[in-house]
Coordinates of C-alpha atoms and ligand atoms in Angstrom, one line a residue:
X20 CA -76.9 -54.5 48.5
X21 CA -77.9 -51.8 46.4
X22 CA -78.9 -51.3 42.8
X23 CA -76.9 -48.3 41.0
X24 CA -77.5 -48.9 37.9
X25 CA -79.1 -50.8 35.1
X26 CA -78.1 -50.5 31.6
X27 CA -80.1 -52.0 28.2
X28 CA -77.8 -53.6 25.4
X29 CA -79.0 -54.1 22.2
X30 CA -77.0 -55.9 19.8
X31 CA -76.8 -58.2 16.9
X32 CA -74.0 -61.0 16.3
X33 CA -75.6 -63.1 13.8
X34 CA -79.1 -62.1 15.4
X35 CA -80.5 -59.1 17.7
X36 CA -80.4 -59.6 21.5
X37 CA -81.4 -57.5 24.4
X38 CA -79.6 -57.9 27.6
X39 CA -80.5 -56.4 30.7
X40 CA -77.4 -55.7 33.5
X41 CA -77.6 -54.6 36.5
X42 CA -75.2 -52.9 38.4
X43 CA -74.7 -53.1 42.7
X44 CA -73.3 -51.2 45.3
X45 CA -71.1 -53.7 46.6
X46 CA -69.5 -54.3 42.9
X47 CA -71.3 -57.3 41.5
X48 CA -73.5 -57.2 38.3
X49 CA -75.7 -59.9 36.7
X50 CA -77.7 -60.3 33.4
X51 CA -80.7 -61.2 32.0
X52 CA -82.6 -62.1 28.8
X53 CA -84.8 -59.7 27.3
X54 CA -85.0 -60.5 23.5
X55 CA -88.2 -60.9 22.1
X56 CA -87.5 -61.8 18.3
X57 CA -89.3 -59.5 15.9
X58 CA -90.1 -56.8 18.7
X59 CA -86.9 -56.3 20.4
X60 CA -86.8 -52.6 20.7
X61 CA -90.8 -52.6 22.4
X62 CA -88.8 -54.7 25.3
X63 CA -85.7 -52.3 25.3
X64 CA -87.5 -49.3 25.7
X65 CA -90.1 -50.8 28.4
X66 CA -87.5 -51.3 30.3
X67 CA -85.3 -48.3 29.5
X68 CA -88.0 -45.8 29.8
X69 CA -90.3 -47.2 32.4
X70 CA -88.3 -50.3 34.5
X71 CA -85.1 -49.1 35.1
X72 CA -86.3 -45.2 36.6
X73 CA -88.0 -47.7 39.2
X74 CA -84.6 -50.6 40.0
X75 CA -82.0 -47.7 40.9
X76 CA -81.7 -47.6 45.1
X77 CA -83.7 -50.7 45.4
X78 CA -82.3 -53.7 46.9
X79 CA -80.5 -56.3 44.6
X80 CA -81.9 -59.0 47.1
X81 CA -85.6 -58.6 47.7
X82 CA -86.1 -60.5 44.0
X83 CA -89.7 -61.6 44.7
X84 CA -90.7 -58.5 46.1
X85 CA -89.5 -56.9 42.6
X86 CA -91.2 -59.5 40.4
X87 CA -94.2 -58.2 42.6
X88 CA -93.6 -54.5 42.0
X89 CA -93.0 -54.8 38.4
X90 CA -96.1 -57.3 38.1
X91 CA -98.4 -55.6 40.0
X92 CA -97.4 -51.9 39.9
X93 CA -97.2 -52.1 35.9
X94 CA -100.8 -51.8 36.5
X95 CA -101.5 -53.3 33.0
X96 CA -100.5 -56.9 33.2
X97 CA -99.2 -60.1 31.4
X98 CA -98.4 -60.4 27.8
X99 CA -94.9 -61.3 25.8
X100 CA -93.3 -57.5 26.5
X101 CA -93.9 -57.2 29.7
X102 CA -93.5 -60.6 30.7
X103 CA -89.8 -60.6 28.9
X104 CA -88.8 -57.0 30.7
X105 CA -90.1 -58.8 34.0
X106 CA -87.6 -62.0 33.0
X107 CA -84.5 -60.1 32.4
X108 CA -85.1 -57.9 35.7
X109 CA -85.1 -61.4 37.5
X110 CA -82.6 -63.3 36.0
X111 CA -80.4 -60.6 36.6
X112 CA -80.9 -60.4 40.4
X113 CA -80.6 -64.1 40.7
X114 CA -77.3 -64.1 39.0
X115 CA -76.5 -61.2 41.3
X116 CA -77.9 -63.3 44.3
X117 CA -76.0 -66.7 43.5
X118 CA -72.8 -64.5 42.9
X119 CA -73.2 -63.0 46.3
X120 CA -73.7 -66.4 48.1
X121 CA -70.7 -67.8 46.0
X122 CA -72.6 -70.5 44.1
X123 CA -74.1 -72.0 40.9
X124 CA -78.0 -70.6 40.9
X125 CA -78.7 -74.1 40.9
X126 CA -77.5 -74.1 44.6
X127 CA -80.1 -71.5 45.2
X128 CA -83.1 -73.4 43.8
X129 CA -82.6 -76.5 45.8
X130 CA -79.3 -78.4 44.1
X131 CA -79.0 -80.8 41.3
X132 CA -82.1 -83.4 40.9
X133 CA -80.0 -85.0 38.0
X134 CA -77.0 -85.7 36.9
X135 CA -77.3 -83.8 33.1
X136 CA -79.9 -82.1 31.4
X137 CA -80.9 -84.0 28.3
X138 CA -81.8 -81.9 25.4
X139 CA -82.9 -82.4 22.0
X140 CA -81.5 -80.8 18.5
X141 CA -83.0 -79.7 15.4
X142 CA -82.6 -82.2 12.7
X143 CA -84.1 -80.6 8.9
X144 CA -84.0 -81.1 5.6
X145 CA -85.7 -80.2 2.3
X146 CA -86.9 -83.3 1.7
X147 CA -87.4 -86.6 3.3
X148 CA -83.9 -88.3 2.3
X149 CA -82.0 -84.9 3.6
X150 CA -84.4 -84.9 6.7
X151 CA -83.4 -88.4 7.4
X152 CA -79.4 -87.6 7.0
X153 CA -79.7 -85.0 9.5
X154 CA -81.6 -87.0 11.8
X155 CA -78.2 -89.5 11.4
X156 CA -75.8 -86.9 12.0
X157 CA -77.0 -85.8 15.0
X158 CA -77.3 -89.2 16.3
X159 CA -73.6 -89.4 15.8
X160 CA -73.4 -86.1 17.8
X161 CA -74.8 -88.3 20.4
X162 CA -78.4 -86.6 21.0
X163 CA -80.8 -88.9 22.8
X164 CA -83.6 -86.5 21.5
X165 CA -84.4 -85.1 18.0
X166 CA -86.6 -83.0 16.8
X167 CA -87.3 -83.5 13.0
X168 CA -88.6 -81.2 10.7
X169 CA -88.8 -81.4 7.0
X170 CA -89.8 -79.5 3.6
X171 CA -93.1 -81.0 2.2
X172 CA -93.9 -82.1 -1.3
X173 CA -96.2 -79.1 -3.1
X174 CA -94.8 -76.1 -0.7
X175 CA -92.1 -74.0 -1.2
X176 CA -91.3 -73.2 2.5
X177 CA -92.0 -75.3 5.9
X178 CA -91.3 -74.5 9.3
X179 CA -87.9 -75.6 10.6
X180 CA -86.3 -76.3 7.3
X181 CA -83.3 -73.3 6.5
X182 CA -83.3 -72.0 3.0
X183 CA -80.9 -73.2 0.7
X184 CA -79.2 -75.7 3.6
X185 CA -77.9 -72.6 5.8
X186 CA -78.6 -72.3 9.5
X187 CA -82.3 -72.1 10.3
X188 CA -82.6 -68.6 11.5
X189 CA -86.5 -67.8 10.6
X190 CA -86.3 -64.1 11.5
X191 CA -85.1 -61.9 8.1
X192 CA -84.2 -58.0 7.9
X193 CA -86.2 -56.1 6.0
X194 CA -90.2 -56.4 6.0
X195 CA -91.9 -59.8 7.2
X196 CA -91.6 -62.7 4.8
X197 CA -94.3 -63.9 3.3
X198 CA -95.0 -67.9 2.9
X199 CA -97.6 -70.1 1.3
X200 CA -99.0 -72.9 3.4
X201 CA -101.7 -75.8 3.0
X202 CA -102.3 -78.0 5.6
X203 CA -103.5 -81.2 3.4
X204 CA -100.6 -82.0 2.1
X205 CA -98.6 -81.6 5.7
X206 CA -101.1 -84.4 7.3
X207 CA -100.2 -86.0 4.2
X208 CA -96.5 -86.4 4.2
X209 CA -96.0 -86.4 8.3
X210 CA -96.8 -89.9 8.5
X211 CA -94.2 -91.1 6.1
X212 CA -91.7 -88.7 7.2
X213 CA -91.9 -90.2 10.8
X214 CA -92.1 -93.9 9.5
X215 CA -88.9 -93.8 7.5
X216 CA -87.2 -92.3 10.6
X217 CA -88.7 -95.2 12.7
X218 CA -87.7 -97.6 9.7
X219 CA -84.3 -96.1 9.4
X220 CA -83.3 -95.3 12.8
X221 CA -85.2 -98.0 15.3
X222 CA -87.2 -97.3 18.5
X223 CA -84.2 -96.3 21.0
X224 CA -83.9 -92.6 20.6
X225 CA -86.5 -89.8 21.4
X226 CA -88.4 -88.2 18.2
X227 CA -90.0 -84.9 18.7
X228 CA -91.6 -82.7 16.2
X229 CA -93.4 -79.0 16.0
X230 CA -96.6 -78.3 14.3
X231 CA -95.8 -74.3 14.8
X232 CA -100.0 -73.7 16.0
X233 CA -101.1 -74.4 12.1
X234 CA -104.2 -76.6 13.2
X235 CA -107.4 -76.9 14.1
X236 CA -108.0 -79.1 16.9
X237 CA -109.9 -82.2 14.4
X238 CA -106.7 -81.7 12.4
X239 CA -104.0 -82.1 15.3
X240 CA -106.0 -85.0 16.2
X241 CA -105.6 -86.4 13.0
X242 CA -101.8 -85.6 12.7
X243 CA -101.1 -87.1 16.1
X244 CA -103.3 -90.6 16.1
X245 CA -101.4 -91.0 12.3
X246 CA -97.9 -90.3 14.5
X247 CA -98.7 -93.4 17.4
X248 CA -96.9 -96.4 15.4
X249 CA -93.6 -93.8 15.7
X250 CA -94.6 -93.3 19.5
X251 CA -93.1 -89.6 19.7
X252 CA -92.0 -88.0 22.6
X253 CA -93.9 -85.4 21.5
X254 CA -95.9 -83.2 19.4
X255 CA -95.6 -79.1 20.2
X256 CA -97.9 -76.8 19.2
X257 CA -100.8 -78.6 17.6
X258 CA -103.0 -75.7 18.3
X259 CA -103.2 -71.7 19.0
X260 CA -103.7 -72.0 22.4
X261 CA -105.9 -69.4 23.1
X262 CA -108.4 -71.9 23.4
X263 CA -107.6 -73.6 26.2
X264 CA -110.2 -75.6 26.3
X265 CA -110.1 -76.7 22.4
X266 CA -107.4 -79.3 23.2
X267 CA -110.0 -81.7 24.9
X268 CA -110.4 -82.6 21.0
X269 CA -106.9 -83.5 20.4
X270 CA -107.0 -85.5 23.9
X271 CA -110.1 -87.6 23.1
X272 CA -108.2 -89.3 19.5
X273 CA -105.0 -89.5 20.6
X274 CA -102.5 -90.9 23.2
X275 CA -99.7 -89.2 21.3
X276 CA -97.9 -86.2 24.0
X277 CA -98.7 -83.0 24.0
X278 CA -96.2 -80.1 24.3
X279 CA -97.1 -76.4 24.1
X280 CA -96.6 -73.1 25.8
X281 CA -92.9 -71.3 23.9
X282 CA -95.7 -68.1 23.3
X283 CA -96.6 -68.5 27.1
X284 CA -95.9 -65.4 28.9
X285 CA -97.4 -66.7 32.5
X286 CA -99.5 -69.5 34.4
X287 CA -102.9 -68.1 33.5
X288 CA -101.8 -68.9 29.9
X289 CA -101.5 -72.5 30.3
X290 CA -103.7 -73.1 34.1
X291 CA -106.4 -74.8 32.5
X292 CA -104.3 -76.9 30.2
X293 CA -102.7 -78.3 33.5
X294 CA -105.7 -78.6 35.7
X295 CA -107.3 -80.2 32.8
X296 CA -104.5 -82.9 31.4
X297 CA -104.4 -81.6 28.3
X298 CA -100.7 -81.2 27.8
X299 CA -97.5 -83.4 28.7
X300 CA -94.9 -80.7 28.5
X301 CA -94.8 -77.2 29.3
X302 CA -92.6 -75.5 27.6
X303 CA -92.8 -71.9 29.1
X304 CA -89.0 -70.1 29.1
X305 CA -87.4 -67.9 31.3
X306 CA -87.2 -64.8 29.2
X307 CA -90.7 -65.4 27.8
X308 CA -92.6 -66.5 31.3
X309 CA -91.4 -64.2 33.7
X310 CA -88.1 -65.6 34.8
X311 CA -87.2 -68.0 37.3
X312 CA -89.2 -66.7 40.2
X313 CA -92.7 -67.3 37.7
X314 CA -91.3 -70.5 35.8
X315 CA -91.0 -72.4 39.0
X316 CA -94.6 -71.0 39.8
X317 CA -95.5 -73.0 36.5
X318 CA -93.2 -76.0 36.7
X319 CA -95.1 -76.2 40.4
X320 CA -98.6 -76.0 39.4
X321 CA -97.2 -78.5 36.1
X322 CA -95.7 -81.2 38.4
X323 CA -99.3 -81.6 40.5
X324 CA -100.9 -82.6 37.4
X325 CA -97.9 -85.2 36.1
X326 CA -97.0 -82.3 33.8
X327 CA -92.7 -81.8 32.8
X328 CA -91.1 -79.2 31.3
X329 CA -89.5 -78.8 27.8
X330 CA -88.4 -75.4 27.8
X331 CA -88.0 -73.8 24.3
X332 CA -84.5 -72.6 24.1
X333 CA -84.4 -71.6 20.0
X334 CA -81.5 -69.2 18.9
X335 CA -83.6 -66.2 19.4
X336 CA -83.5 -66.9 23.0
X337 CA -80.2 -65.8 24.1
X338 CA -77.4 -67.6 25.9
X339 CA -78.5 -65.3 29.4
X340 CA -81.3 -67.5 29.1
X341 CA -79.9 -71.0 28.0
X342 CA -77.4 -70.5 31.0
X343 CA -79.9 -69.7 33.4
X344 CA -82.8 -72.4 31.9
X345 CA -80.0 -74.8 32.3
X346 CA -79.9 -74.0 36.4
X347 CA -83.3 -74.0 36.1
X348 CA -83.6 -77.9 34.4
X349 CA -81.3 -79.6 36.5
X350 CA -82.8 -78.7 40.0
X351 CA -86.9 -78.7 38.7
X352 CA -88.4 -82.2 40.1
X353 CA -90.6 -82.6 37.0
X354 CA -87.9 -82.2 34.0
X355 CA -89.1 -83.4 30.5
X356 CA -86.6 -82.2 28.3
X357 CA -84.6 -78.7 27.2
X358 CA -84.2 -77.5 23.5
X359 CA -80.9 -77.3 22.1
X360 CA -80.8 -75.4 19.3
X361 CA -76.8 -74.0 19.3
X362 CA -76.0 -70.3 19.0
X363 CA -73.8 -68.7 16.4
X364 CA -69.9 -68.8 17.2
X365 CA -70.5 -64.9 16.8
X366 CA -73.4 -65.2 19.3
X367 CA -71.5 -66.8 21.9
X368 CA -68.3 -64.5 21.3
X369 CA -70.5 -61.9 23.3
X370 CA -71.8 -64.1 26.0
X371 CA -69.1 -66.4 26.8
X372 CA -70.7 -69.2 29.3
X373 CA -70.0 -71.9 31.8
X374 CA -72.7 -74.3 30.6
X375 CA -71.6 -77.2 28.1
X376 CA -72.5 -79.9 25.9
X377 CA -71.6 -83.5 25.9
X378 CA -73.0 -86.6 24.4
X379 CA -76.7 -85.3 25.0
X380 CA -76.5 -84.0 27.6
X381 CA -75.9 -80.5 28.9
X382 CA -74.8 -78.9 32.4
X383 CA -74.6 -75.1 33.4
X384 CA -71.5 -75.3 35.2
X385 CA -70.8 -74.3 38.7
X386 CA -69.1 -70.8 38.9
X387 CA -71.2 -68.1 40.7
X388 CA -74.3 -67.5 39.0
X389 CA -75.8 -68.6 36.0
X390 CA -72.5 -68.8 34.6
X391 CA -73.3 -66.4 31.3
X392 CA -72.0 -62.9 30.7
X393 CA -71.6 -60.5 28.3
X394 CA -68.8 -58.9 26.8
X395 CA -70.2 -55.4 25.9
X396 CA -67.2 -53.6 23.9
X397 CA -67.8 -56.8 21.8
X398 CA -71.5 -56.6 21.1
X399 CA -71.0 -53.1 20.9
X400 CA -69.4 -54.0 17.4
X401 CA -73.0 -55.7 16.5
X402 CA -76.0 -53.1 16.5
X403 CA -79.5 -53.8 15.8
X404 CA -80.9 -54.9 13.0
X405 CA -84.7 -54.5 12.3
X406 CA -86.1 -58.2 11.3
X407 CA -89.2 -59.5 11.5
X408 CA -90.3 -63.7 11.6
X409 CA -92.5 -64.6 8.6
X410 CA -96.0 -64.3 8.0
X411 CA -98.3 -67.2 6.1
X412 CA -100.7 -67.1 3.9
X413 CA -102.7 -69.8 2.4
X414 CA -102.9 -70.8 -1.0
X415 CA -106.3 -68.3 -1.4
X416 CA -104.1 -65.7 0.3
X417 CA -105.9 -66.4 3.7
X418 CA -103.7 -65.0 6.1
X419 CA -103.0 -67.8 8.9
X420 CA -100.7 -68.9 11.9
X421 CA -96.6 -69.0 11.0
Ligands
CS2_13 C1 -89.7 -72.9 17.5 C2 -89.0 -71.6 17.5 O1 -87.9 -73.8 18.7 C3 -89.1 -73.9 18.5 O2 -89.8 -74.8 18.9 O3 -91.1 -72.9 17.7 O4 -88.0 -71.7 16.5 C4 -89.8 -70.4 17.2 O5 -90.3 -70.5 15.9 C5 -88.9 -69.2 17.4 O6 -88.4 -69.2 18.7 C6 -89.7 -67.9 17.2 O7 -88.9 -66.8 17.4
MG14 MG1 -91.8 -74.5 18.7

């Protein structure tokens, strides 16, 4: 089966997107994921101007020896664009592969190790008491896993938290945003933010929460040995995780869980993290980490060192790659958890999808593929729109980590 043609679509229904398709001799297409949020257009054109020259007349089939070719041959390797343009190149010939065989990707993989994929929501507020309402509404939506993220006293803006109560899209037109942030009072109010939830809601649900990389390793420490009475199922990003090494720190205080690795664009990123037990969860994607052919690489390497996956799965990653993650989580061995943070009606107009959600759960369905596609007279109605994710400062106009 041969490749004809491969198109790049740019578009933006209620945020920007980049899909890859590709296009086969024998009539069947698939997609893939290639939005990277803040540098879309660095994706599209890496694989406009230099991937796509390279797919047409290649076989549709021979997907590792493609990841190979694009790896290798690029020359110059790794990193977020590169590793996204690899992603949406691979999830696309997996759909095509799966459609071609008549089955769910899933099928492909090695079939369903559970029954559902349990994922966890985004529950925010701008305070405490709205942080604690959201946390009860999402219960009622029957999550078995929440994520809560609040404003804190003293700061105008925190991560997670929408502005004036809309959706939480952190990405805004125009030039980056600029916020003010102070650690002190974060490590402050954290504590009593998780209490009240544990106070409030009991013991009987999971409770996850981000630290967005603002720490240093004595301070993620500190955060997570104040977080044990609440017993989280996680903390993600503590840390930049350039160091790898650094997180020994965090592991020698604290028996709170570890999650990092949404920035991850391959295994070297996160080998010594595993090889050294310094993180729980990985939560490498498919768009970001090289697709489905390098995630199971990592989930692999993960599940040797009692490592499971969380894979991010944030708005800005598109619903190519929440359909295709959800193949991916209910056939990996060593599944943690998937994030569930739901798209835009107007998103999911232009990529209607198999997969669903029910009382905590969600499935990718079982037609052909990964089940997503996308409806291109549609997005055609939604062009780009430059935006950029914030930038923080701290109060002495330090420049540090969003
Ligand atoms: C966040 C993301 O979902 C998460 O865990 O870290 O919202 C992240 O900020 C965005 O994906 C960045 O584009
Ligand atoms: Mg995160």
């Amino acid at each position: 089966m041969k490749i004809v043609d491969a198109k790049v679509i740019v578009c933006c229904p209620g945020r920007n997107f980049v899909t890859l398709k590709i296009l086969t001799d024998q009539g069947l297409h698939g997609i893939g994921d290639a939005t990277l949020n803040g540098r879309e257009l660095a994706v599209a054109s890496y694989l406009e101007d230099h991937v796509v020259p390279c797919l047409i007349g290649r076989d549709a089939h021979q997907i590792e020896d493609m990841w190979q070719y694009l790896y290798r041959g690029a020359y110059w390797r790794r990193g977020p664009v590169t590793m996204a343009a690899i992603a949406a190149v691979d999830t696309a010939l997996w759909d095509i592969k799966a459609k071609a065989a008549g089955l769910p990707l899933y099928q492909l993989l090695g079939g369903k190790s559970r029954t559902g994929v349990m994922v966890y929501c985004h529950a925010n507020g701008r305070d405490l008491e709205e942080t604690l309402d959201s946390v009860a509404r999402h219960r009622e939506m029957g999550y078995k896993a929440i994520r809560a993220q609040s404003g804190i006293p003293g700061l105008d803006a925190a991560y997670g938290v929408p502005k004036g109560g809309k959706f939480y899209e952190p990405a805004t037109k125009g030039l980056p945003e600029e916020y003010v942030w102070a650690t002190e009072p974060y490590l402050e109010f954290a504590p009593k933010l998780f209490e009240a939830i544990r106070v409030r809601f009991g013991m009987d649900f999971h409770l996850l929460h981000d630290a967005h990389h603002r720490l240093t390793p004595i301070e993620a420490a500190r955060l997570c040995k104040s977080l044990e009475p609440y017993r989280l199922f996680w903390v993600e990003d503590p840390v930049p995780a350039e160091n790898q090494d650094a997180f020994r720190i965090i592991r020698q205080h604290t028996v709170t869980p570890i999650a990092i690795g949404e920035v991850f664009s391959s295994i070297w990123d996160c080998k010594e993290l595993i090889e050294n037990h310094l993180i729980d969860y990985i939560r490498a994607s498919v768009v970001h980490a090289g697709g489905i052919t390098h995630l199971r690489r990592i989930a692999d390497l993960a599940s040797l060192y009692h490592v499971k996956t969380g894979c991010h799965g944030a708005t800005d990653l598109s619903p190519v790659c929440m359909g295709a993650a959800l193949h991916f989580d209910i056939w990996v061995p060593n599944f943690g958890v998937q994030e569930h943070m739901p798209h835009l009606e107007v998103s999911e107009s232009v990529f209607p999808h198999a997969y669903s959600f029910e009382n905590g759960y969600m499935t990718p369905g079982d037609v052909p593929g990964h089940g997503v596609d996308i409806d291109e007279a549609l997005a055609a109605k939604y062009p780009y729109e430059r935006a950029y994710l914030p930038v923080n400062r701290k109060r002495d106009g330090t420049l540090c980590d969003w």
